[in-house]
CSV table of C-alpha atoms in Angstrom, one decimal:
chain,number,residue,atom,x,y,z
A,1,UNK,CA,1.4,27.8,-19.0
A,2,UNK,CA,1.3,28.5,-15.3
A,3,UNK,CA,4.5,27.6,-12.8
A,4,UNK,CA,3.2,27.0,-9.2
A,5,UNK,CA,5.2,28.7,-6.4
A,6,UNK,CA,5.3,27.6,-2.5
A,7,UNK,CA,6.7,29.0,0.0
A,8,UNK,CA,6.7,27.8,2.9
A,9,UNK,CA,7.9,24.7,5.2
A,10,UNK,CA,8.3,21.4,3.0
A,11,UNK,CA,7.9,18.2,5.0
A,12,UNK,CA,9.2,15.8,6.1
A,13,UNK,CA,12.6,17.5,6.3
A,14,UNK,CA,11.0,20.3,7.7
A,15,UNK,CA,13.0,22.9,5.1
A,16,UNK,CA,11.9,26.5,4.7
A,17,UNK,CA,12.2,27.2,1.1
A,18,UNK,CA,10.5,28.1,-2.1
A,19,UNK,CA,9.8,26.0,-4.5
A,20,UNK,CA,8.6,26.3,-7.9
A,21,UNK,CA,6.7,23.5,-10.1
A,22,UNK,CA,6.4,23.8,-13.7
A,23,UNK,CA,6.5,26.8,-16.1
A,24,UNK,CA,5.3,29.7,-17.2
A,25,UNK,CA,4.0,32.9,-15.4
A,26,UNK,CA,4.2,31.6,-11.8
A,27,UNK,CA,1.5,31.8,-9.3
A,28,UNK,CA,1.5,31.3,-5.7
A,29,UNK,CA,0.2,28.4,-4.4
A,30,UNK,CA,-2.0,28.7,-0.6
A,31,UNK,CA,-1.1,26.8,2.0
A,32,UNK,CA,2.2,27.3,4.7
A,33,UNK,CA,3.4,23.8,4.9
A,34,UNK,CA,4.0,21.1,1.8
A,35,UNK,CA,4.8,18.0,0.9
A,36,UNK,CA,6.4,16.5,-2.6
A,37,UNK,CA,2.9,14.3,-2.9
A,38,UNK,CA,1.7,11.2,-1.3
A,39,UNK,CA,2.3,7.6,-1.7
A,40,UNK,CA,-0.5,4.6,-1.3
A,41,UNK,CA,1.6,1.8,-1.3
A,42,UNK,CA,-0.9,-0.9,-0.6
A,43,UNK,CA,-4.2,0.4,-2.8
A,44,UNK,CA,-6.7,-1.6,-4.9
A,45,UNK,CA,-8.2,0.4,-7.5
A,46,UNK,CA,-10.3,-2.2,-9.2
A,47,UNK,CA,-11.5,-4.0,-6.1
A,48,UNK,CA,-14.7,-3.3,-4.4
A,49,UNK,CA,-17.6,-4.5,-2.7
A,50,UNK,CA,-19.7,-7.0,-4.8
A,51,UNK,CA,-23.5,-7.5,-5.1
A,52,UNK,CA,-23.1,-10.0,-1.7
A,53,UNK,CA,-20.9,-7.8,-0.1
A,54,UNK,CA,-18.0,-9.9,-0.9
A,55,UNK,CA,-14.8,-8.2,-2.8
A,56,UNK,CA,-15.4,-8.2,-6.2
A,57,UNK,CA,-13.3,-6.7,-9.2
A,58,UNK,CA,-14.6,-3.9,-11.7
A,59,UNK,CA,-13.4,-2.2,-14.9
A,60,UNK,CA,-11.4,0.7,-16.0
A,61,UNK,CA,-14.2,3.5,-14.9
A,62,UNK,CA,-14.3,2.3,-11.1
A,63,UNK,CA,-10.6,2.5,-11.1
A,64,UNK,CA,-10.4,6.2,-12.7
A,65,UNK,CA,-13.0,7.3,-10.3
A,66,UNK,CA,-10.4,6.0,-7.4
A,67,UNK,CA,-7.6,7.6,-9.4
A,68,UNK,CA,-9.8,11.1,-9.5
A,69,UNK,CA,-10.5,11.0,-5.6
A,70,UNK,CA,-6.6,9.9,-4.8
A,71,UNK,CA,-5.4,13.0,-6.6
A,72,UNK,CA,-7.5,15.2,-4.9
A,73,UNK,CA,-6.6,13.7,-1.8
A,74,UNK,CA,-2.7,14.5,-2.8
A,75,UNK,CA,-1.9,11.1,-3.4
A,76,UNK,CA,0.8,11.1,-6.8
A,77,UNK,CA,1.7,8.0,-7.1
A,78,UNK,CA,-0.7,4.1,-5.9
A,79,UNK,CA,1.3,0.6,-5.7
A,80,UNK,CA,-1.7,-1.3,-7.0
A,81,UNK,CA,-1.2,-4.9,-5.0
A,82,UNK,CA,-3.9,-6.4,-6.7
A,83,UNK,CA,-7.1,-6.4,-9.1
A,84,UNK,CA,-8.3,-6.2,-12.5
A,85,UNK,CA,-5.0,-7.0,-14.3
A,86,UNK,CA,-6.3,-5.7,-17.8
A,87,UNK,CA,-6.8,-2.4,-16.4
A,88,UNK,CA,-4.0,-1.5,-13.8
A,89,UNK,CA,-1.2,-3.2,-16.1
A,90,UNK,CA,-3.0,-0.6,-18.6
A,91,UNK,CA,-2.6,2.0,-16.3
A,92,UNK,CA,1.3,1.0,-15.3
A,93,UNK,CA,2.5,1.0,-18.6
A,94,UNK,CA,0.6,4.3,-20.2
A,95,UNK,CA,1.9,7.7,-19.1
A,96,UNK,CA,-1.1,10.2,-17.8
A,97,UNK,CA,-0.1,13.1,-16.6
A,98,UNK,CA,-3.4,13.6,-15.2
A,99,UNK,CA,-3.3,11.1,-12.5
A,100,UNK,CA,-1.1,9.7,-10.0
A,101,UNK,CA,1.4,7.1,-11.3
A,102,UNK,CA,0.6,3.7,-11.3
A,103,UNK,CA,3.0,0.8,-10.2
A,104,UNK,CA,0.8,-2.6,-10.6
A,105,UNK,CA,1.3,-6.2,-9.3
A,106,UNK,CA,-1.3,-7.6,-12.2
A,107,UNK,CA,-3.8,-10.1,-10.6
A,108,UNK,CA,-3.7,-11.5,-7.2
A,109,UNK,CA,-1.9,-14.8,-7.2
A,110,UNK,CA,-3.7,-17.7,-5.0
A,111,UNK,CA,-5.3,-21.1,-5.7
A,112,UNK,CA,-8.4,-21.7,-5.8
A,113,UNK,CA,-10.6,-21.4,-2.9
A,114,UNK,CA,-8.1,-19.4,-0.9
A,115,UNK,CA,-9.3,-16.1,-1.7
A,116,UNK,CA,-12.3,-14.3,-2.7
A,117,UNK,CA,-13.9,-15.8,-5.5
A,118,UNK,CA,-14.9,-12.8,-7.4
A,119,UNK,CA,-12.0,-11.4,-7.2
A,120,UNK,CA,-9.4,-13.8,-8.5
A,121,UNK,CA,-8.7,-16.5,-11.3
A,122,UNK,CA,-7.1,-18.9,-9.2
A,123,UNK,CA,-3.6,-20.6,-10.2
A,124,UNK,CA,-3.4,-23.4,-9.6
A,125,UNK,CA,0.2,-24.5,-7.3
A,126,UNK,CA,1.7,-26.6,-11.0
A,127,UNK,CA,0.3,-23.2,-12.9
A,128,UNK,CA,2.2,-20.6,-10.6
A,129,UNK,CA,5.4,-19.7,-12.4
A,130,UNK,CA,3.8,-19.6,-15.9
A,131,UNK,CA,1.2,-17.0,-14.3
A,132,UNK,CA,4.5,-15.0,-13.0
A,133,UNK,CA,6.3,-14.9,-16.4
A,134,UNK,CA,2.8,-13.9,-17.7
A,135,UNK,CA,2.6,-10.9,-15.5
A,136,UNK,CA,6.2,-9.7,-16.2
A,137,UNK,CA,5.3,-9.7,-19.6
A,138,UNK,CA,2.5,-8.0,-19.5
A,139,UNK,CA,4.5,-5.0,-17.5
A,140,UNK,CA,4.0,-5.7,-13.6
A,141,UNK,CA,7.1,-4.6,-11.6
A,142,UNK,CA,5.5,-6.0,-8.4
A,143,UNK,CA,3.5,-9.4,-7.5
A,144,UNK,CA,0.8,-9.6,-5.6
A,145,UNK,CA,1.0,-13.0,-3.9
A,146,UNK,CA,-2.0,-14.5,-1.2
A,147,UNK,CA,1.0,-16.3,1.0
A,148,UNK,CA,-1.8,-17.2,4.0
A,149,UNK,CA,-5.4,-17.4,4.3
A,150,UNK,CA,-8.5,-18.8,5.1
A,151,UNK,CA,-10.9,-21.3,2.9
A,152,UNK,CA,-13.6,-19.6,0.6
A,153,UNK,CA,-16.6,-20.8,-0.8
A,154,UNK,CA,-19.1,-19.2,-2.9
A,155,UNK,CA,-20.8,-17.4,0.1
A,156,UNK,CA,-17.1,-15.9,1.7
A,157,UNK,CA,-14.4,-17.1,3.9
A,158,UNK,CA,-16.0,-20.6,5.4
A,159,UNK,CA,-16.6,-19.8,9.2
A,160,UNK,CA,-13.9,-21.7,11.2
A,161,UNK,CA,-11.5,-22.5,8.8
A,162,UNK,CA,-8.0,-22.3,9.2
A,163,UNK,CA,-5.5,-19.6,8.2
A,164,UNK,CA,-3.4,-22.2,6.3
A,165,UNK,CA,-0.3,-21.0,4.0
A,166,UNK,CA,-1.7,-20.9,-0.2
A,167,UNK,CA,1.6,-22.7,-1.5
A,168,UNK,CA,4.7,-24.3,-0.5
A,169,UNK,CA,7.7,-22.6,0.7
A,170,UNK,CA,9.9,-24.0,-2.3
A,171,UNK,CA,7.4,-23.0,-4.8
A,172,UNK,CA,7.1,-19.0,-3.3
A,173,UNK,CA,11.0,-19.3,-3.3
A,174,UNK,CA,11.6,-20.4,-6.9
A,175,UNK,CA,8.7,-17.6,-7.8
A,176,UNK,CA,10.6,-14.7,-5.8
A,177,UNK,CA,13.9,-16.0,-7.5
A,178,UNK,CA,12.1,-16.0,-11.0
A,179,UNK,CA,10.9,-12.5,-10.3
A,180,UNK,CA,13.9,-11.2,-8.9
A,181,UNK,CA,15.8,-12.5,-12.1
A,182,UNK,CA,13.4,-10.1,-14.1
A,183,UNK,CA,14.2,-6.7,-12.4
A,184,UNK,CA,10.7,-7.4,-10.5
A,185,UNK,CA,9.5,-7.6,-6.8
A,186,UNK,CA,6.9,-9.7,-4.1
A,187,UNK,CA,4.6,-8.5,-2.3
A,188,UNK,CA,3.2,-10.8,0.0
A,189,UNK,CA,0.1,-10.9,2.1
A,190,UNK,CA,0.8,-12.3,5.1
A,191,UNK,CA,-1.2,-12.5,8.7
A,192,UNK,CA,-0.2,-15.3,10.6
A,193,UNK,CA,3.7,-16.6,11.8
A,194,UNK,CA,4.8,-17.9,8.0
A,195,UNK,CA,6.5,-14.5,7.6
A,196,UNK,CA,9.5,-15.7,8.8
A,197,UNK,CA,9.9,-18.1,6.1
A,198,UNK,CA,8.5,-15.5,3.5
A,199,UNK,CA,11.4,-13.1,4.2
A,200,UNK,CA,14.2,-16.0,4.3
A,201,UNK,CA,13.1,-17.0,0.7
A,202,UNK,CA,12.9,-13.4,-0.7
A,203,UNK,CA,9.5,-11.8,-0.4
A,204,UNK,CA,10.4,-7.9,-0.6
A,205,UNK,CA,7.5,-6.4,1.0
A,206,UNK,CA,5.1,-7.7,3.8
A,207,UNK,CA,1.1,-6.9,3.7
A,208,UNK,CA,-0.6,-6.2,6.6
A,209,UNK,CA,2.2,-8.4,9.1
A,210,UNK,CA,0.0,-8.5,11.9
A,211,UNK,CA,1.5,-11.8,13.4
A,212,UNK,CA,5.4,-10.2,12.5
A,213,UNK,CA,7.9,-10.6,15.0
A,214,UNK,CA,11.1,-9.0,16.3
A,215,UNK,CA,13.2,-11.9,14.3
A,216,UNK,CA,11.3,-11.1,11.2
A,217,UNK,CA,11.6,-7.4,11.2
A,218,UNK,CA,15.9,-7.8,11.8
A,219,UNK,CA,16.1,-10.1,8.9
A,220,UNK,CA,13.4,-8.2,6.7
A,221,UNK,CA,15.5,-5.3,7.5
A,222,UNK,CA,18.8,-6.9,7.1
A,223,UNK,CA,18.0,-7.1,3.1
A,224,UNK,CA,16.1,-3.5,2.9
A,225,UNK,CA,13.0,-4.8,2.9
A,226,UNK,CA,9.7,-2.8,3.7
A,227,UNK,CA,6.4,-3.5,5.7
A,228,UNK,CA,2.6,-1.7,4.7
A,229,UNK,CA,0.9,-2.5,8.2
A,230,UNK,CA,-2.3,-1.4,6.7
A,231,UNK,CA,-3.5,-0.6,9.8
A,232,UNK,CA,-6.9,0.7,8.7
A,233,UNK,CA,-7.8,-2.5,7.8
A,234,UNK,CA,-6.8,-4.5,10.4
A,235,UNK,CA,-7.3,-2.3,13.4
A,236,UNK,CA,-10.1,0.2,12.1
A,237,UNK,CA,-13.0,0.2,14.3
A,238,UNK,CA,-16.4,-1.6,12.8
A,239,UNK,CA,-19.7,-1.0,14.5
A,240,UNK,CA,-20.7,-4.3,13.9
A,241,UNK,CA,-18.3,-5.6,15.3
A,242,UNK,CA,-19.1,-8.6,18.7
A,243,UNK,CA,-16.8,-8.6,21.7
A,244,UNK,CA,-14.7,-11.5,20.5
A,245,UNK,CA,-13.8,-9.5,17.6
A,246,UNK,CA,-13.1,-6.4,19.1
A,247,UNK,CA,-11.0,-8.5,21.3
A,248,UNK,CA,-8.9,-9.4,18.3
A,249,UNK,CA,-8.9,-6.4,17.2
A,250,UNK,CA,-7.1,-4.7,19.9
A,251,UNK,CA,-4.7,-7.5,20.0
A,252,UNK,CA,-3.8,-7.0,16.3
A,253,UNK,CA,-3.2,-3.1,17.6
A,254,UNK,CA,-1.1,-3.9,20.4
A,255,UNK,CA,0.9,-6.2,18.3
A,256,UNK,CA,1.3,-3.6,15.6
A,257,UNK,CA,2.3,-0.8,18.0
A,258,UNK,CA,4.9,-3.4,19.2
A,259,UNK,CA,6.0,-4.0,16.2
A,260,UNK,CA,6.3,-0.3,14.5
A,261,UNK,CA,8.7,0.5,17.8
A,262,UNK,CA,10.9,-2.0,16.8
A,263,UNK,CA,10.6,-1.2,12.7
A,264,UNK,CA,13.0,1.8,12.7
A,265,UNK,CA,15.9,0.0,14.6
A,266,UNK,CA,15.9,-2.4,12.5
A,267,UNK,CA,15.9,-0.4,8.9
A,268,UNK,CA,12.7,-1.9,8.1
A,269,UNK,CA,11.0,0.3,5.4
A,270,UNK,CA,7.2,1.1,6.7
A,271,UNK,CA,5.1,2.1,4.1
A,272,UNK,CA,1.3,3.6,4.3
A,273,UNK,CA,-1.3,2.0,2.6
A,274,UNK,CA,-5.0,2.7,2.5
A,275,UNK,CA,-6.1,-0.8,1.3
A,276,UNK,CA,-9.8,-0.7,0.2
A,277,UNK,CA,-10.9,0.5,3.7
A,278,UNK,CA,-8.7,3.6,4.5
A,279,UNK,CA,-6.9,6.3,3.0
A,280,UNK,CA,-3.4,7.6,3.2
A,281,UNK,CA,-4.2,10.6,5.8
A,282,UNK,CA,-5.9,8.2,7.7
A,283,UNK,CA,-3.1,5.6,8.2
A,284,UNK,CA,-1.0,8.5,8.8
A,285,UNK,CA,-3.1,9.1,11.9
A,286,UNK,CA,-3.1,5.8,13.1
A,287,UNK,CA,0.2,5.3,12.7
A,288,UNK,CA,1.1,8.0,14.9
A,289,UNK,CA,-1.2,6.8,17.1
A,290,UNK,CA,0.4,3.2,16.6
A,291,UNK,CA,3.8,4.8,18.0
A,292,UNK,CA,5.5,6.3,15.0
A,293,UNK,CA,6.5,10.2,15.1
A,294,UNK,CA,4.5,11.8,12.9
A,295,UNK,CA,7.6,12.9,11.1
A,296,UNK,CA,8.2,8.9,10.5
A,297,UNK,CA,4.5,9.1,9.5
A,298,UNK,CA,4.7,11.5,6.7
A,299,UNK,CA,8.1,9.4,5.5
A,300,UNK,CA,6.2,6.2,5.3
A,301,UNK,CA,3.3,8.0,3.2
A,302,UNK,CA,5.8,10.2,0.8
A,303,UNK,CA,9.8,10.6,0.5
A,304,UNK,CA,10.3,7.3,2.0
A,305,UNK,CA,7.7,5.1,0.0
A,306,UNK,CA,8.8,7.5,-3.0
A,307,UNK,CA,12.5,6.1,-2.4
A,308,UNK,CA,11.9,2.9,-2.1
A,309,UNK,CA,9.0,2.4,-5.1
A,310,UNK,CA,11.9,4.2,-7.0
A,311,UNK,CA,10.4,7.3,-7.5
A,312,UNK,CA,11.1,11.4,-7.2
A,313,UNK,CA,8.2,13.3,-6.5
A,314,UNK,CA,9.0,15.7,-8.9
A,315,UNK,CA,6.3,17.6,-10.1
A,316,UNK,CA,4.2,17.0,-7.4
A,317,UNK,CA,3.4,18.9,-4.3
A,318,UNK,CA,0.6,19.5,-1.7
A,319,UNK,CA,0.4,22.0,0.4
A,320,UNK,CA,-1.6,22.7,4.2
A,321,UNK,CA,-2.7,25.6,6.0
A,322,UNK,CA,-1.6,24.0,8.9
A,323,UNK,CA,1.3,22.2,10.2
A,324,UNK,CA,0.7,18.2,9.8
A,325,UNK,CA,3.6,17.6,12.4
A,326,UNK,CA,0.8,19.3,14.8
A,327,UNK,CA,-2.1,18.4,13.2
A,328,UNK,CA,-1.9,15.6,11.4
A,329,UNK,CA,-5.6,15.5,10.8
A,330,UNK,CA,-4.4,18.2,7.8
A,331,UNK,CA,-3.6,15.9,5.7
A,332,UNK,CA,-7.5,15.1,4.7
A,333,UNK,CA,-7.9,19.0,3.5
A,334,UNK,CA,-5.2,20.2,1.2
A,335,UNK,CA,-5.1,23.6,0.5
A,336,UNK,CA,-3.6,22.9,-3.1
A,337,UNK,CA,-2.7,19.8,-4.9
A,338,UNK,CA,0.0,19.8,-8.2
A,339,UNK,CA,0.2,16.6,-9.8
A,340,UNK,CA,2.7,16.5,-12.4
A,341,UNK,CA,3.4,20.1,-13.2
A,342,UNK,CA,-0.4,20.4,-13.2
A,343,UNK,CA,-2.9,21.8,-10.4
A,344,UNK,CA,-6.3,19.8,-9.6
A,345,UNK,CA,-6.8,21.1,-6.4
């Protein structure tokens, strides 16, 4: 048995202390700046790009290989919002100390034809409370509910349709309130101005937000609620990409930066999330680069997701050579990773 020693700075608090993880004959661990591991609060570890391109889901080896590169990467604990429910309700509710914990929403809950085909069972509006209690019982702590988007058809999202909300606003309610009545939260995706209505019924978290307003954020934060802007999804740069869409693009990143000002004043809890796109060091850097300090940064990607996923980070640490306050480009090289008492990196 091996303890690991740091010493060193730990972030985000900035402390200068050692620390010690584990036991046993200790060894020092490299690095001159830590923190107590890294949060993906908006990850997919089942979904993945599908023979057409399209997002598809896949099996319990395509999520262990994203569960082996996440720990490397520092990353102890994933909120899966979405995927192969038999494998990352699996993965909530079976204790590995050799991988990040996993907090699961089960499948992604949308009718039919309003979200990628491979990648859902649709539930039907009449079936959508029966699919919640189905999930709760299977072990999800968290839904994953499609609250807005466009119309699908077997080829994708059908070119100039309309970002139209999935189900009524009394049915979402009744399925926060049935959730909430089970110890359980909502995650919503959400991209256009129904968020408003989302929060006054009881959605707990908002994905991606990128149409939020002031209004939303003071009443999301008025009930401790929490945001995952996902920025490297909706403002990441494609190559591809024609004027109009870099046009929207840079709209959806003024908006954001806007927006993240204005998250902090209002106790709104902003949490990082890679999606399928990113990862957590680089919306980290975008964030920053989105307004944040870095020091609310690193918060939003470890002690403050931690906190509010109800988690301790105990066990877990990852240390830099560098300062990440400075450099927050660090935080895609760790010097060490210990995940659970146990070093991988």
């Amino acid at each position: 048995m091996t303890s690991w020693v740091f010493e060193g700075t730990v972030l985000p608090a900035g402390d200068s202390t050692r620390v010690t993880v584990g036991s046993g004959d200790p060894e020092r661990l490299p690095g001159r700046f830590a923190v107590p591991g890294l949060v993906d609060s908006h990850c997919h570890l089942t979904l993945g790009a599908g023979a057409d391109g399209w997002p598809a889901l896949f099996g319990a080896d395509f999520a262990r290989a994203r569960l082996d590169e996440l720990a490397v990467a520092g990353v102890s604990a994933v909120r899966d919002v979405g995927g192969n429910r038999s494998v990352t309700l699996k993965l909530a509710t079976t204790e590995d100390d050799g991988r990040p914990v996993v907090i699961a929403a089960g499948r992604f809950l949308a009718p039919e034809g309003r979200y990628f085909a491979a990648a859902h069972e649709p539930v039907a509006p009449e079936e959508l409370l029966a699919a919640v209690e189905t999930e709760l019982a299977d072990g999800a702590t968290w839904l994953k509910l499609v609250a807005d988007f466009p119309e699908v058809g077997p080829d994708g999202p059908i070119r100039g349709s309309v970002m139209a909300q999935t189900y009524e606003t009394d049915l979402i309610q009744a399925m926060v309130e049935l959730a909430h009545s089970r110890g359980a939260r909502v995650a919503a995706h959400c991209t256009t101005d129904i968020a408003g209505e989302l929060i006054r019924v009881g959605v707990d978290s908002i994905e991606h937000g990128t149409a939020l307003t002031e209004q939303d954020l003071q009443a999301l934060g008025a009930r401790g609620g929490a945001w995952t802007p996902t920025l490297c999804a909706s403002v990441g740069e494609s190559p591809s990409e024609t004027p109009e869409q870099r046009d929207r693009r840079l709209a959806r990143s003024e908006q954001a930066a806007a927006m993240l000002a204005l998250a902090d004043r209002y106790g709104v809890r902003v949490l990082a999330g890679s999606d399928v796109v990113g990862s957590v060091a680089g919306e980290v850097d975008l964030l920053v680069k989105h307004g944040l300090t870095v020091t609310q940064a690193l918060v939003a990607a470890s002690t403050g997701a931690q906190e509010y996923l109800g988690l301790t980070g105990d066990g877990n640490l990852v240390t830099y050579d560098a300062d990440p306050r400075e450099h927050p480009e660090i935080l895609a090289t760790p010097a060490s990773v210990v995940l659970n008492g146990n070093r991988i990196a």
